[in-house]
PDB file of C-alpha atoms in Angstrom:
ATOM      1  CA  UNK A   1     148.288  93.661 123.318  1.00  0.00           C
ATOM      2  CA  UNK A   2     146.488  94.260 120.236  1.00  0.00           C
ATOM      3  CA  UNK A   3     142.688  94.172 120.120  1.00  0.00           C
ATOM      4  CA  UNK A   4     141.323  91.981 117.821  1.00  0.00           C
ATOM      5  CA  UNK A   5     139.214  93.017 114.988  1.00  0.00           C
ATOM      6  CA  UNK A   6     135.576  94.747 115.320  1.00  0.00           C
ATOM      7  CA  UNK A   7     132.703  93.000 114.211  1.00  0.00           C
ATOM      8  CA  UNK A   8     129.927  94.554 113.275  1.00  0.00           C
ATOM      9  CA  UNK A   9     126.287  94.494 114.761  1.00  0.00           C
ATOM     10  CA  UNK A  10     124.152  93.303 111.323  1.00  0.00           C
ATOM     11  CA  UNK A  11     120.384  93.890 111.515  1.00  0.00           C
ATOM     12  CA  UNK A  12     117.918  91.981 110.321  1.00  0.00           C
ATOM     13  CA  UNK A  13     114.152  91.846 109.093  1.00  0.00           C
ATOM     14  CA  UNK A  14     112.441  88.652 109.105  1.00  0.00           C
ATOM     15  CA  UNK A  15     109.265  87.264 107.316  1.00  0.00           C
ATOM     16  CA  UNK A  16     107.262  84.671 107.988  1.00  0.00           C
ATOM     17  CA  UNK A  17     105.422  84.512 104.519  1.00  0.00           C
ATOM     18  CA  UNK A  18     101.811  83.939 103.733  1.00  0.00           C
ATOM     19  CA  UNK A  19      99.149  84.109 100.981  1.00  0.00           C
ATOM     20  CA  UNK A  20      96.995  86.797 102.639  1.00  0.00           C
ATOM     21  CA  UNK A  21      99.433  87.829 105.406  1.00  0.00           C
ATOM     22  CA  UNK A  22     102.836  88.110 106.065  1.00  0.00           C
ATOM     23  CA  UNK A  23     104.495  88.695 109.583  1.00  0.00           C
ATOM     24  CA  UNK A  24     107.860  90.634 110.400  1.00  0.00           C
ATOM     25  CA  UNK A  25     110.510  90.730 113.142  1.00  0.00           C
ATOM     26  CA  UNK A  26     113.331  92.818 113.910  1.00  0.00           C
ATOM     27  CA  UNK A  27     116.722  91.589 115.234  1.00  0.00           C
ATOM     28  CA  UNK A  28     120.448  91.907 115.501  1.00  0.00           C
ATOM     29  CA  UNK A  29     123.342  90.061 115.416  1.00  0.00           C
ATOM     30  CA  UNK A  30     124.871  91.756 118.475  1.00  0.00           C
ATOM     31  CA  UNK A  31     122.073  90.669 120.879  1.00  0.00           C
ATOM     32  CA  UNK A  32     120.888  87.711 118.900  1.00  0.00           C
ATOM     33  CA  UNK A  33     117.027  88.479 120.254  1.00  0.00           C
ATOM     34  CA  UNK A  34     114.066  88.889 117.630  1.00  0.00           C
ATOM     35  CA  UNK A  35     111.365  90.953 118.228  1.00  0.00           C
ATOM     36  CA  UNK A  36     108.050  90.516 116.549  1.00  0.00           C
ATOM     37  CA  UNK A  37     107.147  93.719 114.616  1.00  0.00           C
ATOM     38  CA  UNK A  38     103.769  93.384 112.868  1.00  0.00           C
ATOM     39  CA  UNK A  39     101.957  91.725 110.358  1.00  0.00           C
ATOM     40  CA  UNK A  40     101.123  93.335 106.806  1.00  0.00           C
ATOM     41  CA  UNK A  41      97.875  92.366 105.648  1.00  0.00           C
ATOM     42  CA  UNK A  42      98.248  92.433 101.687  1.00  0.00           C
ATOM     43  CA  UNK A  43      98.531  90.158  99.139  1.00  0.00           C
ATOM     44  CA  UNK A  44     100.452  89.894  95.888  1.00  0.00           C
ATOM     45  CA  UNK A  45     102.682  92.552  94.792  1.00  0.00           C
ATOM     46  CA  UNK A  46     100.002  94.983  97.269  1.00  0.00           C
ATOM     47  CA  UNK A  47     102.428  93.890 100.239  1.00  0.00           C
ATOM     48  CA  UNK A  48     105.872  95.234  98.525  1.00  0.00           C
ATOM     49  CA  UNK A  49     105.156  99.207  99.577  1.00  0.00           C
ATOM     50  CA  UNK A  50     104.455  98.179 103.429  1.00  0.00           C
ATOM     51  CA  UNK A  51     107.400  95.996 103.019  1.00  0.00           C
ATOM     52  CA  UNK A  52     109.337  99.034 101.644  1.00  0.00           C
ATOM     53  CA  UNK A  53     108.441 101.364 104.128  1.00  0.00           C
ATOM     54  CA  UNK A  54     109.375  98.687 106.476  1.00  0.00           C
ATOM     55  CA  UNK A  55     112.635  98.255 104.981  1.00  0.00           C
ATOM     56  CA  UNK A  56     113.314 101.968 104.663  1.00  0.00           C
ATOM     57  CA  UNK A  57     112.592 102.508 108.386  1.00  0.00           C
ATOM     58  CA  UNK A  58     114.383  99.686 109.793  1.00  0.00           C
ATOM     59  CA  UNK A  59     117.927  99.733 107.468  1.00  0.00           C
ATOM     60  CA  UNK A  60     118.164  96.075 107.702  1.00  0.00           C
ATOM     61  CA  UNK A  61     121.642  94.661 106.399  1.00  0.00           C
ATOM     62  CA  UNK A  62     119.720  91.461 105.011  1.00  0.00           C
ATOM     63  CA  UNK A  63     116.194  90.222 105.019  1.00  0.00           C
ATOM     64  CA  UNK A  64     115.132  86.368 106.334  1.00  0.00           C
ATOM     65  CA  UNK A  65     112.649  84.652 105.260  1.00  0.00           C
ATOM     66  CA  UNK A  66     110.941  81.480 106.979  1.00  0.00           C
ATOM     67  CA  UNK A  67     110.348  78.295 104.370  1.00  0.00           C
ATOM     68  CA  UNK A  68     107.839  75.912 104.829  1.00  0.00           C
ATOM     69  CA  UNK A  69     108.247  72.192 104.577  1.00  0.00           C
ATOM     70  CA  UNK A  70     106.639  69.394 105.498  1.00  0.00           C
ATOM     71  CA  UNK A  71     107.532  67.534 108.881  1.00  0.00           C
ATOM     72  CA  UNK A  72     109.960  65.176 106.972  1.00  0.00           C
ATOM     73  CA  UNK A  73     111.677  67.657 105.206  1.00  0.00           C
ATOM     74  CA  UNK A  74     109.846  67.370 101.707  1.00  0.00           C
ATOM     75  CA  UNK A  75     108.938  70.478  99.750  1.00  0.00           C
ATOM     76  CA  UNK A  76     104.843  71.490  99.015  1.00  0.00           C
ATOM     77  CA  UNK A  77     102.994  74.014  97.264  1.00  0.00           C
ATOM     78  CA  UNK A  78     103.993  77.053  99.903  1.00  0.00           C
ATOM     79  CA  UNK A  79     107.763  76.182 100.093  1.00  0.00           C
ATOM     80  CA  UNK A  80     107.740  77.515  96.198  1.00  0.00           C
ATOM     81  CA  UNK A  81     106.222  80.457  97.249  1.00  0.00           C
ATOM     82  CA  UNK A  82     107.670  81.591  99.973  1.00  0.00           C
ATOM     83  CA  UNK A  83     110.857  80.899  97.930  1.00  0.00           C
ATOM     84  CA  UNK A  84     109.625  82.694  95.499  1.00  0.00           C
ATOM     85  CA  UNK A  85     109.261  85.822  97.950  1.00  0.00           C
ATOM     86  CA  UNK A  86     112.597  85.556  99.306  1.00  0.00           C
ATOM     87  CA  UNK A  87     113.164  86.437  95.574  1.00  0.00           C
ATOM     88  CA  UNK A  88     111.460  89.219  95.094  1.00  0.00           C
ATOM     89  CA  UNK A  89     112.685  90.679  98.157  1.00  0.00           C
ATOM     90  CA  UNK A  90     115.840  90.422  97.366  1.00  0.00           C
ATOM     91  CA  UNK A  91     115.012  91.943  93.310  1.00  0.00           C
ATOM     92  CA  UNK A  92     112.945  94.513  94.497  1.00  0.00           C
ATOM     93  CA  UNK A  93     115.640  95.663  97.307  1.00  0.00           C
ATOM     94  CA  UNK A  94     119.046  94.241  96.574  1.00  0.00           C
ATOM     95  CA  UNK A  95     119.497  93.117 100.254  1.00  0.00           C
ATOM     96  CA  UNK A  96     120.436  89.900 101.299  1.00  0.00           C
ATOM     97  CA  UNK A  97     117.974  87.175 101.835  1.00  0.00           C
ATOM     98  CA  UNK A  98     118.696  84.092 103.773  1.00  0.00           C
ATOM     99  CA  UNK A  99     116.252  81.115 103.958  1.00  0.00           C
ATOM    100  CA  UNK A 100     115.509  79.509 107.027  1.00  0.00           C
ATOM    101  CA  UNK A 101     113.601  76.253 107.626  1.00  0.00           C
ATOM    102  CA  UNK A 102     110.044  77.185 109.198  1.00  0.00           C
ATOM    103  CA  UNK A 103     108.789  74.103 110.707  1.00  0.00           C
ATOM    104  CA  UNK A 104     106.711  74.545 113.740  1.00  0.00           C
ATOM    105  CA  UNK A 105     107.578  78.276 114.108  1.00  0.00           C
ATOM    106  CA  UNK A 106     103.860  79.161 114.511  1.00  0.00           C
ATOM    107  CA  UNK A 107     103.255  76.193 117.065  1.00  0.00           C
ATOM    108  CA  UNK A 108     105.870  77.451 118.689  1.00  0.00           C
ATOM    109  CA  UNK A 109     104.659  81.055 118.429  1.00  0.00           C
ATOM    110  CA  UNK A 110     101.552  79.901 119.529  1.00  0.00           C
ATOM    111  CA  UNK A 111     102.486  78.178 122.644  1.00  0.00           C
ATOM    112  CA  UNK A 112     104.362  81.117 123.826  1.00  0.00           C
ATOM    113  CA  UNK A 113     100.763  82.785 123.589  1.00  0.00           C
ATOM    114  CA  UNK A 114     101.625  85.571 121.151  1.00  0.00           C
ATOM    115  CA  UNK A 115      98.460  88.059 120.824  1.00  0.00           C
ATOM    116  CA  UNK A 116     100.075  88.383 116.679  1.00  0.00           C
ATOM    117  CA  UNK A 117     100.732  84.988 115.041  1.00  0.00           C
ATOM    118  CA  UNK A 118     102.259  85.709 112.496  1.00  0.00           C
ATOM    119  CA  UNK A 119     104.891  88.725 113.371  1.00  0.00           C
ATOM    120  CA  UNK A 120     105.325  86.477 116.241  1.00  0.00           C
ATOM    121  CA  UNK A 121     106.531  83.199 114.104  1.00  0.00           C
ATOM    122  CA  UNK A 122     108.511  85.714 112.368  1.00  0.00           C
ATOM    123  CA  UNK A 123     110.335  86.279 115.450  1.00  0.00           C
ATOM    124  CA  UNK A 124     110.688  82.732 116.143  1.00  0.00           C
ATOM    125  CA  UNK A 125     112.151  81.958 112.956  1.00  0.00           C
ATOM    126  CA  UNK A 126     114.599  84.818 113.172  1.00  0.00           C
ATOM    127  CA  UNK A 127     115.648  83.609 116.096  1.00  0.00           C
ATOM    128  CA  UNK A 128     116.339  80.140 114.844  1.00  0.00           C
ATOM    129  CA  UNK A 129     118.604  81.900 111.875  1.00  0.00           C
ATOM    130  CA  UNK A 130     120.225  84.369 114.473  1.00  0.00           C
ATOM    131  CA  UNK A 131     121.519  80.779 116.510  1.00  0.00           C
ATOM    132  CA  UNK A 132     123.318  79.875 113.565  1.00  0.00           C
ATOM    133  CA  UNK A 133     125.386  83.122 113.084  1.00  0.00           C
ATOM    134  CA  UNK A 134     128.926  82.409 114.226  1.00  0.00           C
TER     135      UNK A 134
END
């Protein structure tokens, strides 16, 4: 019997985006768990070098990003920009980005009583994105 071919663990970084602070989790596709990292307090372009040194510790293989829409699904002023971030990301360091719907990640986040909001609805949306993987 031949074993069948290897797949390989991918890991990921996720961001749940915002104007004045943006939160980060770590994961895997091997044991599909996020883990909420921190949050980078910078705005603008000033959070691309704690992003980078993020990025340059962790090795992700690709980079998720949480969108925001509104309960039924329609776009508003922050689903441009985190959009927009997911672009720059992937510019600024030619990883993969994948989008994933953020609807109620921080309620969620919040009801599990997480001490960081944000790093922790970046963990909640990664995990939502690491469900889908096949």
């Amino acid at each position: 019997m031949t074993p069948g071919p290897v797949s390989r663990t991918l890991s990921y970084l996720a961001f749940d985006f915002g104007t004045k602070r943006t939160g980060v989790a770590s994961g895997n596709s091997l044991l599909r768990l996020a883990t909420p990292l921190t949050t980078v307090s910078a705005e603008g372009d000033a959070r691309f070098g704690p992003i980078g040194k993020l990025i340059a510790e962790w090795q992700p293989d690709a980079l998720v990003v949480g969108v925001p829409l509104h309960p039924d699904g329609a776009p508003h002023e922050n689903t441009q920009r985190a959009r927009r971030f997911a672009r720059q990301l992937h510019g600024r360091f030619r990883l993969p980005v994948h989008e994933v719907d953020e609807r109620w990640s921080s309620v969620e986040a919040e009801a599990g009583g997480a001490r960081d909001l944000d790093a922790a609805s970046a963990a909640v949306l990664l995990d939502q994105y690491l469900r889908t993987l096949p």
